[in-house]
PDB file of C-alpha atoms in Angstrom:
ATOM      1  CA  GLN H  77      17.269  26.226 -31.272  1.00  0.00           C
ATOM      2  CA  PHE H  78      14.686  23.703 -31.873  1.00  0.00           C
ATOM      3  CA  LYS H  79      10.935  23.949 -32.050  1.00  0.00           C
ATOM      4  CA  ILE H  80       8.058  21.505 -32.111  1.00  0.00           C
ATOM      5  CA  ALA H  81       5.225  22.291 -34.233  1.00  0.00           C
ATOM      6  CA  TYR H  82       1.793  20.976 -35.230  1.00  0.00           C
ATOM      7  CA  SER H  83      -0.249  21.441 -38.296  1.00  0.00           C
ATOM      8  CA  ILE H  84      -3.750  22.376 -37.217  1.00  0.00           C
ATOM      9  CA  ASN H  85      -6.449  23.080 -39.777  1.00  0.00           C
ATOM     10  CA  PRO H  86     -10.043  23.071 -38.473  1.00  0.00           C
ATOM     11  CA  ASN H  87     -11.458  22.434 -42.013  1.00  0.00           C
ATOM     12  CA  VAL H  88      -9.584  19.142 -42.384  1.00  0.00           C
ATOM     13  CA  GLU H  89     -10.852  16.050 -40.493  1.00  0.00           C
ATOM     14  CA  ILE H  90      -7.978  14.325 -38.940  1.00  0.00           C
ATOM     15  CA  SER H  91      -7.939  10.545 -39.518  1.00  0.00           C
ATOM     16  CA  ARG H  92      -5.329   7.807 -39.377  1.00  0.00           C
ATOM     17  CA  SER H  93      -4.177   8.411 -43.102  1.00  0.00           C
ATOM     18  CA  ASN H  94      -3.794  12.235 -42.963  1.00  0.00           C
ATOM     19  CA  ARG H  95      -2.673  12.633 -39.274  1.00  0.00           C
ATOM     20  CA  THR H  96       0.012  15.283 -38.789  1.00  0.00           C
ATOM     21  CA  GLU H  97       2.633  14.440 -36.239  1.00  0.00           C
ATOM     22  CA  PRO H  98       5.168  16.824 -34.578  1.00  0.00           C
ATOM     23  CA  VAL H  99       8.588  16.962 -35.978  1.00  0.00           C
ATOM     24  CA  ILE H 100      11.659  18.564 -34.412  1.00  0.00           C
ATOM     25  CA  CYS H 101      13.097  20.729 -36.900  1.00  0.00           C
ATOM     26  CA  SER H 102      15.896  23.462 -37.084  1.00  0.00           C
ATOM     27  CA  TYR H 103      14.178  26.872 -36.952  1.00  0.00           C
ATOM     28  CA  ARG H 104      16.811  28.732 -38.894  1.00  0.00           C
ATOM     29  CA  THR H 105      17.722  26.294 -41.651  1.00  0.00           C
ATOM     30  CA  CYS H 106      14.192  24.688 -42.265  1.00  0.00           C
ATOM     31  CA  PRO H 107      13.090  25.706 -45.951  1.00  0.00           C
ATOM     32  CA  LYS H 108       9.462  24.909 -45.165  1.00  0.00           C
ATOM     33  CA  ARG H 109       8.908  27.292 -42.141  1.00  0.00           C
ATOM     34  CA  SER H 110       5.883  29.620 -42.522  1.00  0.00           C
ATOM     35  CA  GLN H 111       5.741  33.315 -41.837  1.00  0.00           C
ATOM     36  CA  SER H 112       4.911  32.719 -38.234  1.00  0.00           C
ATOM     37  CA  GLY H 113       8.007  30.656 -37.700  1.00  0.00           C
ATOM     38  CA  LEU H 114       6.234  27.401 -37.154  1.00  0.00           C
ATOM     39  CA  VAL H 115       7.059  24.384 -39.141  1.00  0.00           C
ATOM     40  CA  SER H 116       4.314  21.911 -40.303  1.00  0.00           C
ATOM     41  CA  HIS H 117       5.566  18.375 -41.545  1.00  0.00           C
ATOM     42  CA  THR H 118       3.682  15.268 -42.117  1.00  0.00           C
ATOM     43  CA  THR H 119       5.864  12.123 -41.602  1.00  0.00           C
ATOM     44  CA  ASN H 120       5.764   8.682 -40.267  1.00  0.00           C
ATOM     45  CA  TYR H 121       5.086   8.531 -36.460  1.00  0.00           C
ATOM     46  CA  GLN H 122       7.140   5.445 -35.974  1.00  0.00           C
ATOM     47  CA  ARG H 123      10.229   7.200 -37.542  1.00  0.00           C
ATOM     48  CA  PHE H 124       9.526  10.239 -35.367  1.00  0.00           C
ATOM     49  CA  ARG H 125       9.541   8.181 -32.264  1.00  0.00           C
ATOM     50  CA  ARG H 126      12.828   6.458 -33.090  1.00  0.00           C
ATOM     51  CA  ALA H 127      14.505   9.776 -34.181  1.00  0.00           C
ATOM     52  CA  THR H 128      13.389  11.684 -31.102  1.00  0.00           C
ATOM     53  CA  ASN H 129      13.458   9.681 -27.788  1.00  0.00           C
ATOM     54  CA  LEU H 130      12.132  12.474 -25.603  1.00  0.00           C
ATOM     55  CA  PRO H 131      10.319  11.640 -22.351  1.00  0.00           C
ATOM     56  CA  HIS H 132       7.690  14.471 -22.618  1.00  0.00           C
ATOM     57  CA  LEU H 133       6.654  13.483 -26.113  1.00  0.00           C
ATOM     58  CA  ARG H 134       5.951   9.807 -25.379  1.00  0.00           C
ATOM     59  CA  GLN H 135       2.319   8.650 -25.368  1.00  0.00           C
ATOM     60  CA  PRO H 136       0.727   7.860 -21.951  1.00  0.00           C
ATOM     61  CA  PRO H 137      -0.392   4.291 -21.345  1.00  0.00           C
ATOM     62  CA  THR H 138      -3.840   3.356 -22.732  1.00  0.00           C
ATOM     63  CA  ARG H 139      -4.954   2.089 -19.271  1.00  0.00           C
ATOM     64  CA  PRO H 140      -4.027   3.179 -15.782  1.00  0.00           C
ATOM     65  CA  PHE H 141      -1.470   1.273 -13.900  1.00  0.00           C
ATOM     66  CA  PHE H 142      -3.615   0.784 -10.822  1.00  0.00           C
ATOM     67  CA  ASP H 143      -7.063  -0.856 -11.066  1.00  0.00           C
ATOM     68  CA  THR H 144      -9.479   1.530  -9.501  1.00  0.00           C
ATOM     69  CA  ALA H 145     -12.281  -1.175  -9.658  1.00  0.00           C
ATOM     70  CA  SER H 146     -10.875  -3.006  -6.639  1.00  0.00           C
ATOM     71  CA  SER H 147     -11.167   0.040  -4.404  1.00  0.00           C
ATOM     72  CA  SER H 148     -14.830  -0.828  -3.534  1.00  0.00           C
ATOM     73  CA  ASN H 149     -13.691  -3.345  -0.903  1.00  0.00           C
ATOM     74  CA  ASN H 150     -12.263  -0.570   1.318  1.00  0.00           C
ATOM     75  CA  THR H 151      -8.849  -1.942   1.281  1.00  0.00           C
ATOM     76  CA  ALA H 152      -7.315   0.786  -0.869  1.00  0.00           C
ATOM     77  CA  LYS H 153      -4.943   2.188   1.799  1.00  0.00           C
ATOM     78  CA  MET H 154      -4.022  -1.147   3.200  1.00  0.00           C
ATOM     79  CA  ALA H 155      -0.924  -2.572   1.897  1.00  0.00           C
ATOM     80  CA  THR H 156      -1.955  -5.950   0.136  1.00  0.00           C
ATOM     81  CA  GLU H 157       0.027  -9.037  -0.214  1.00  0.00           C
ATOM     82  CA  LEU H 158       0.447  -9.633  -3.939  1.00  0.00           C
ATOM     83  CA  THR H 159       2.789 -12.527  -3.662  1.00  0.00           C
ATOM     84  CA  VAL H 160       4.491 -14.411  -1.093  1.00  0.00           C
ATOM     85  CA  GLN H 161       8.025 -14.250  -2.665  1.00  0.00           C
ATOM     86  CA  SER H 162       8.193 -10.523  -3.056  1.00  0.00           C
ATOM     87  CA  GLU H 163      11.463  -9.932  -1.212  1.00  0.00           C
ATOM     88  CA  ARG H 164      15.158 -10.589  -2.279  1.00  0.00           C
ATOM     89  CA  ALA H 165      15.510 -13.423   0.254  1.00  0.00           C
ATOM     90  CA  PHE H 166      13.542 -16.611   0.004  1.00  0.00           C
ATOM     91  CA  GLN H 167      10.515 -16.273   2.462  1.00  0.00           C
ATOM     92  CA  LYS H 168       9.780 -19.348   4.511  1.00  0.00           C
ATOM     93  CA  GLN H 169       8.658 -20.195   8.100  1.00  0.00           C
ATOM     94  CA  PRO H 170      11.528 -21.014  10.326  1.00  0.00           C
ATOM     95  CA  HIS H 171       9.589 -24.058  11.738  1.00  0.00           C
ATOM     96  CA  ILE H 172       8.907 -25.698   8.410  1.00  0.00           C
ATOM     97  CA  PHE H 173      11.556 -27.945   6.643  1.00  0.00           C
ATOM     98  CA  LEU H 174      10.709 -27.684   2.933  1.00  0.00           C
ATOM     99  CA  ASN H 175      12.021 -31.342   2.336  1.00  0.00           C
ATOM    100  CA  THR H 176       8.903 -33.200   1.268  1.00  0.00           C
ATOM    101  CA  LYS H 177      10.334 -36.653   2.182  1.00  0.00           C
ATOM    102  CA  ALA H 178      10.817 -35.580   5.793  1.00  0.00           C
ATOM    103  CA  LYS H 179       8.302 -36.035   8.307  1.00  0.00           C
ATOM    104  CA  ALA H 180       7.461 -32.558   9.822  1.00  0.00           C
ATOM    105  CA  SER H 181       5.641 -32.109  13.069  1.00  0.00           C
ATOM    106  CA  SER H 182       3.707 -29.083  11.879  1.00  0.00           C
ATOM    107  CA  LYS H 183       0.105 -29.009  10.979  1.00  0.00           C
ATOM    108  CA  LYS H 184      -0.897 -29.437   7.358  1.00  0.00           C
ATOM    109  CA  THR H 185      -3.338 -27.318   5.523  1.00  0.00           C
ATOM    110  CA  ALA H 186      -5.009 -27.424   2.181  1.00  0.00           C
ATOM    111  CA  GLN H 187      -2.038 -25.243   0.728  1.00  0.00           C
ATOM    112  CA  GLY H 188       0.739 -27.445   2.537  1.00  0.00           C
ATOM    113  CA  ARG H 189       2.301 -27.539   5.889  1.00  0.00           C
ATOM    114  CA  ARG H 190       1.920 -24.312   7.957  1.00  0.00           C
ATOM    115  CA  TRP H 191       2.853 -23.486  11.575  1.00  0.00           C
ATOM    116  CA  TYR H 192       0.631 -21.450  13.761  1.00  0.00           C
ATOM    117  CA  LYS H 193       0.056 -21.067  17.361  1.00  0.00           C
ATOM    118  CA  GLU H 194      -2.358 -19.530  20.061  1.00  0.00           C
ATOM    119  CA  VAL H 195      -1.231 -16.278  21.529  1.00  0.00           C
ATOM    120  CA  GLY H 196      -3.300 -16.822  24.614  1.00  0.00           C
ATOM    121  CA  LEU H 197      -5.123 -14.205  26.802  1.00  0.00           C
ATOM    122  CA  GLY H 198      -8.573 -15.243  25.190  1.00  0.00           C
ATOM    123  CA  PHE H 199      -7.515 -14.105  21.601  1.00  0.00           C
ATOM    124  CA  ARG H 200      -8.359 -16.718  18.957  1.00  0.00           C
ATOM    125  CA  THR H 201      -5.998 -17.277  15.886  1.00  0.00           C
ATOM    126  CA  PRO H 202      -7.972 -15.874  12.742  1.00  0.00           C
ATOM    127  CA  LYS H 203      -8.753 -18.231   9.974  1.00  0.00           C
ATOM    128  CA  THR H 204      -6.798 -16.207   7.577  1.00  0.00           C
ATOM    129  CA  ALA H 205      -3.717 -16.943   9.553  1.00  0.00           C
ATOM    130  CA  ILE H 206      -4.200 -20.582   9.502  1.00  0.00           C
ATOM    131  CA  GLU H 207      -5.288 -21.092   5.882  1.00  0.00           C
ATOM    132  CA  GLY H 208      -3.150 -18.255   4.458  1.00  0.00           C
ATOM    133  CA  THR H 209       0.085 -18.488   2.624  1.00  0.00           C
ATOM    134  CA  TYR H 210       1.713 -15.260   3.838  1.00  0.00           C
ATOM    135  CA  ILE H 211       5.197 -15.256   5.529  1.00  0.00           C
ATOM    136  CA  ASP H 212       5.672 -12.668   8.325  1.00  0.00           C
ATOM    137  CA  LYS H 213       8.334 -13.109  10.884  1.00  0.00           C
ATOM    138  CA  LYS H 214       6.584 -10.565  13.124  1.00  0.00           C
ATOM    139  CA  CYS H 215       3.244 -12.106  13.067  1.00  0.00           C
ATOM    140  CA  PRO H 216       1.888 -13.071  16.503  1.00  0.00           C
ATOM    141  CA  PHE H 217       0.076 -16.271  15.216  1.00  0.00           C
ATOM    142  CA  THR H 218       2.483 -17.656  12.526  1.00  0.00           C
ATOM    143  CA  SER H 219       5.919 -16.565  14.044  1.00  0.00           C
ATOM    144  CA  GLN H 220       8.040 -16.768  17.217  1.00  0.00           C
ATOM    145  CA  VAL H 221       6.918 -13.414  18.543  1.00  0.00           C
ATOM    146  CA  SER H 222       5.239 -13.839  21.948  1.00  0.00           C
ATOM    147  CA  ILE H 223       2.633 -11.415  23.494  1.00  0.00           C
ATOM    148  CA  ARG H 224       3.242 -10.284  27.073  1.00  0.00           C
ATOM    149  CA  GLY H 225       2.668  -7.169  29.017  1.00  0.00           C
ATOM    150  CA  ARG H 226       0.140  -4.534  28.318  1.00  0.00           C
ATOM    151  CA  VAL H 227      -2.979  -4.893  26.210  1.00  0.00           C
ATOM    152  CA  LEU H 228      -4.256  -1.675  24.745  1.00  0.00           C
ATOM    153  CA  VAL H 229      -7.170  -0.487  22.596  1.00  0.00           C
ATOM    154  CA  GLY H 230      -6.867   2.492  20.114  1.00  0.00           C
ATOM    155  CA  LYS H 231      -8.315   3.990  17.059  1.00  0.00           C
ATOM    156  CA  VAL H 232      -6.384   3.594  13.583  1.00  0.00           C
ATOM    157  CA  VAL H 233      -5.295   6.908  12.169  1.00  0.00           C
ATOM    158  CA  SER H 234      -2.786   5.761   9.572  1.00  0.00           C
ATOM    159  CA  THR H 235      -2.045   2.595   7.455  1.00  0.00           C
ATOM    160  CA  LYS H 236       0.577   4.157   5.251  1.00  0.00           C
ATOM    161  CA  MET H 237       3.457   2.034   6.424  1.00  0.00           C
ATOM    162  CA  HIS H 238       4.136  -1.462   5.322  1.00  0.00           C
ATOM    163  CA  ARG H 239       2.606  -3.899   7.753  1.00  0.00           C
ATOM    164  CA  THR H 240       2.581  -1.201  10.372  1.00  0.00           C
ATOM    165  CA  LEU H 241      -0.262   1.179  11.625  1.00  0.00           C
ATOM    166  CA  VAL H 242      -0.568   4.109  13.857  1.00  0.00           C
ATOM    167  CA  ILE H 243      -3.313   4.102  16.477  1.00  0.00           C
ATOM    168  CA  ARG H 244      -4.442   7.006  18.620  1.00  0.00           C
ATOM    169  CA  ARG H 245      -5.375   6.756  22.313  1.00  0.00           C
ATOM    170  CA  GLU H 246      -7.322   9.488  23.965  1.00  0.00           C
ATOM    171  CA  TYR H 247      -7.540   9.888  27.548  1.00  0.00           C
ATOM    172  CA  LEU H 248      -8.417  12.683  30.286  1.00  0.00           C
ATOM    173  CA  HIS H 249      -5.818  14.120  32.573  1.00  0.00           C
ATOM    174  CA  TYR H 250      -6.678  15.668  35.847  1.00  0.00           C
ATOM    175  CA  VAL H 251      -5.382  18.919  36.978  1.00  0.00           C
ATOM    176  CA  PRO H 252      -5.671  19.307  40.752  1.00  0.00           C
ATOM    177  CA  LYS H 253      -5.092  23.047  40.800  1.00  0.00           C
ATOM    178  CA  TYR H 254      -8.189  23.739  38.833  1.00  0.00           C
ATOM    179  CA  ASN H 255     -10.193  20.683  39.605  1.00  0.00           C
ATOM    180  CA  ARG H 256     -10.618  20.161  35.918  1.00  0.00           C
ATOM    181  CA  TYR H 257      -9.807  17.446  33.260  1.00  0.00           C
ATOM    182  CA  GLU H 258      -8.064  18.164  30.049  1.00  0.00           C
ATOM    183  CA  ARG H 259      -8.035  16.086  26.938  1.00  0.00           C
ATOM    184  CA  ARG H 260      -4.741  14.301  25.860  1.00  0.00           C
ATOM    185  CA  HIS H 261      -3.881  11.703  23.445  1.00  0.00           C
ATOM    186  CA  LYS H 262      -0.929   9.419  22.460  1.00  0.00           C
ATOM    187  CA  ASN H 263       0.011   7.916  19.202  1.00  0.00           C
ATOM    188  CA  LEU H 264       1.363   4.444  19.059  1.00  0.00           C
ATOM    189  CA  SER H 265       2.920   2.335  16.323  1.00  0.00           C
ATOM    190  CA  ALA H 266       1.978  -1.296  16.096  1.00  0.00           C
ATOM    191  CA  HIS H 267       2.646  -4.096  13.698  1.00  0.00           C
ATOM    192  CA  VAL H 268      -0.333  -5.569  11.797  1.00  0.00           C
ATOM    193  CA  SER H 269      -0.182  -9.086  10.448  1.00  0.00           C
ATOM    194  CA  PRO H 270      -1.365  -9.715   6.805  1.00  0.00           C
ATOM    195  CA  ALA H 271      -4.105 -11.808   8.204  1.00  0.00           C
ATOM    196  CA  PHE H 272      -6.005  -8.509   9.021  1.00  0.00           C
ATOM    197  CA  ARG H 273      -7.537  -5.892   6.749  1.00  0.00           C
ATOM    198  CA  VAL H 274      -7.581  -2.611   8.663  1.00  0.00           C
ATOM    199  CA  GLU H 275      -8.966   0.735   7.586  1.00  0.00           C
ATOM    200  CA  GLU H 276      -8.423   4.125   8.999  1.00  0.00           C
ATOM    201  CA  GLY H 277     -11.130   4.641  11.884  1.00  0.00           C
ATOM    202  CA  ASP H 278     -11.255   0.947  12.899  1.00  0.00           C
ATOM    203  CA  MET H 279     -10.641   0.061  16.581  1.00  0.00           C
ATOM    204  CA  VAL H 280      -7.910  -2.557  17.186  1.00  0.00           C
ATOM    205  CA  THR H 281      -6.599  -4.208  20.222  1.00  0.00           C
ATOM    206  CA  VAL H 282      -2.748  -4.468  20.440  1.00  0.00           C
ATOM    207  CA  GLY H 283      -0.618  -6.449  22.796  1.00  0.00           C
ATOM    208  CA  GLN H 284       2.904  -5.665  23.841  1.00  0.00           C
ATOM    209  CA  CYS H 285       5.745  -7.740  22.498  1.00  0.00           C
ATOM    210  CA  ARG H 286       9.426  -7.571  22.145  1.00  0.00           C
ATOM    211  CA  PRO H 287      10.892  -4.553  20.201  1.00  0.00           C
ATOM    212  CA  LEU H 288      10.272  -5.299  16.517  1.00  0.00           C
ATOM    213  CA  SER H 289      11.992  -2.049  15.305  1.00  0.00           C
ATOM    214  CA  LYS H 290      13.000   1.305  16.545  1.00  0.00           C
ATOM    215  CA  THR H 291       9.495   2.478  17.398  1.00  0.00           C
ATOM    216  CA  VAL H 292       7.253  -0.731  17.212  1.00  0.00           C
ATOM    217  CA  ARG H 293       6.680  -2.686  20.362  1.00  0.00           C
ATOM    218  CA  PHE H 294       3.149  -3.764  19.890  1.00  0.00           C
ATOM    219  CA  ASN H 295       1.255  -6.125  17.680  1.00  0.00           C
ATOM    220  CA  VAL H 296      -2.356  -6.291  16.490  1.00  0.00           C
ATOM    221  CA  LEU H 297      -4.397  -9.067  18.003  1.00  0.00           C
ATOM    222  CA  LYS H 298      -7.923  -8.052  17.100  1.00  0.00           C
ATOM    223  CA  VAL H 299      -9.702  -5.746  14.753  1.00  0.00           C
ATOM    224  CA  HIS H 300     -13.077  -4.165  15.507  1.00  0.00           C
ATOM    225  CA  ALA H 301     -14.294  -2.756  12.166  1.00  0.00           C
ATOM    226  CA  LYS H 302     -16.229   0.452  12.167  1.00  0.00           C
ATOM    227  CA  THR H 303     -19.797   0.221  11.517  1.00  0.00           C
ATOM    228  CA  SER H 304     -20.867   3.525  10.326  1.00  0.00           C
ATOM    229  CA  ARG H 305     -19.242   6.912   9.732  1.00  0.00           C
ATOM    230  CA  ALA H 306     -19.924   9.004  12.801  1.00  0.00           C
ATOM    231  CA  VAL H 307     -18.974  12.541  13.737  1.00  0.00           C
ATOM    232  CA  LYS H 308     -15.384  12.958  15.026  1.00  0.00           C
ATOM    233  CA  SER H 309     -15.740  13.218  18.982  1.00  0.00           C
ATOM    234  CA  PHE H 310     -13.522  12.603  22.021  1.00  0.00           C
ATOM    235  CA  SER H 311     -13.689   9.220  23.527  1.00  0.00           C
ATOM    236  CA  LYS H 312     -11.915   7.943  26.533  1.00  0.00           C
ATOM    237  CA  PHE H 313     -10.402   4.489  26.877  1.00  0.00           C
TER     238      PHE H 313
END
């Protein structure tokens, strides 16, 4: 049996010199135990840390791991791109040959050569996709994913997945028997390029593309940021 004891005296001011640290000591064989059964020792804290490597006794970090000051830009829930090379494999655009001596046909930006395209249908390529450095093989602007088929609009309800969001599309269904309409909704998963910064509540325009995963068949083409926080209400698309 082992016990952890602290020497607590309200009349003595605790300072760096007379600080009392906890010590693991045998309860039965310790000669310095008091009548209450607790042991009060004063020893070197570094020796205590080396002798007892217990996770629940380790001191917490002095500063939090996540910086809360950057949450004011309303991108706390959106996955941010900290670095380009964050995967096991080397990330590069398939259209770019990294040999600097060769003459590539891609367009050259301030950061180097970068390949991008126009998706058509009246959607302009965002400036962040042209001047950015991210690598995304599912991006509709900087990869070989083509947009064809349906173009839908929905409201973002979740941005918890990596480069993927969930949108909600509400509509009215007519019931002929009762001559009434009933409210229905469908959830849809769509890939979002690192060129966009999306929040929950934003309206986005998505376009259909080839299957990107088991459940993702759409790609975000445009983001309509919400202007103000309104009361949750039903809206038909």
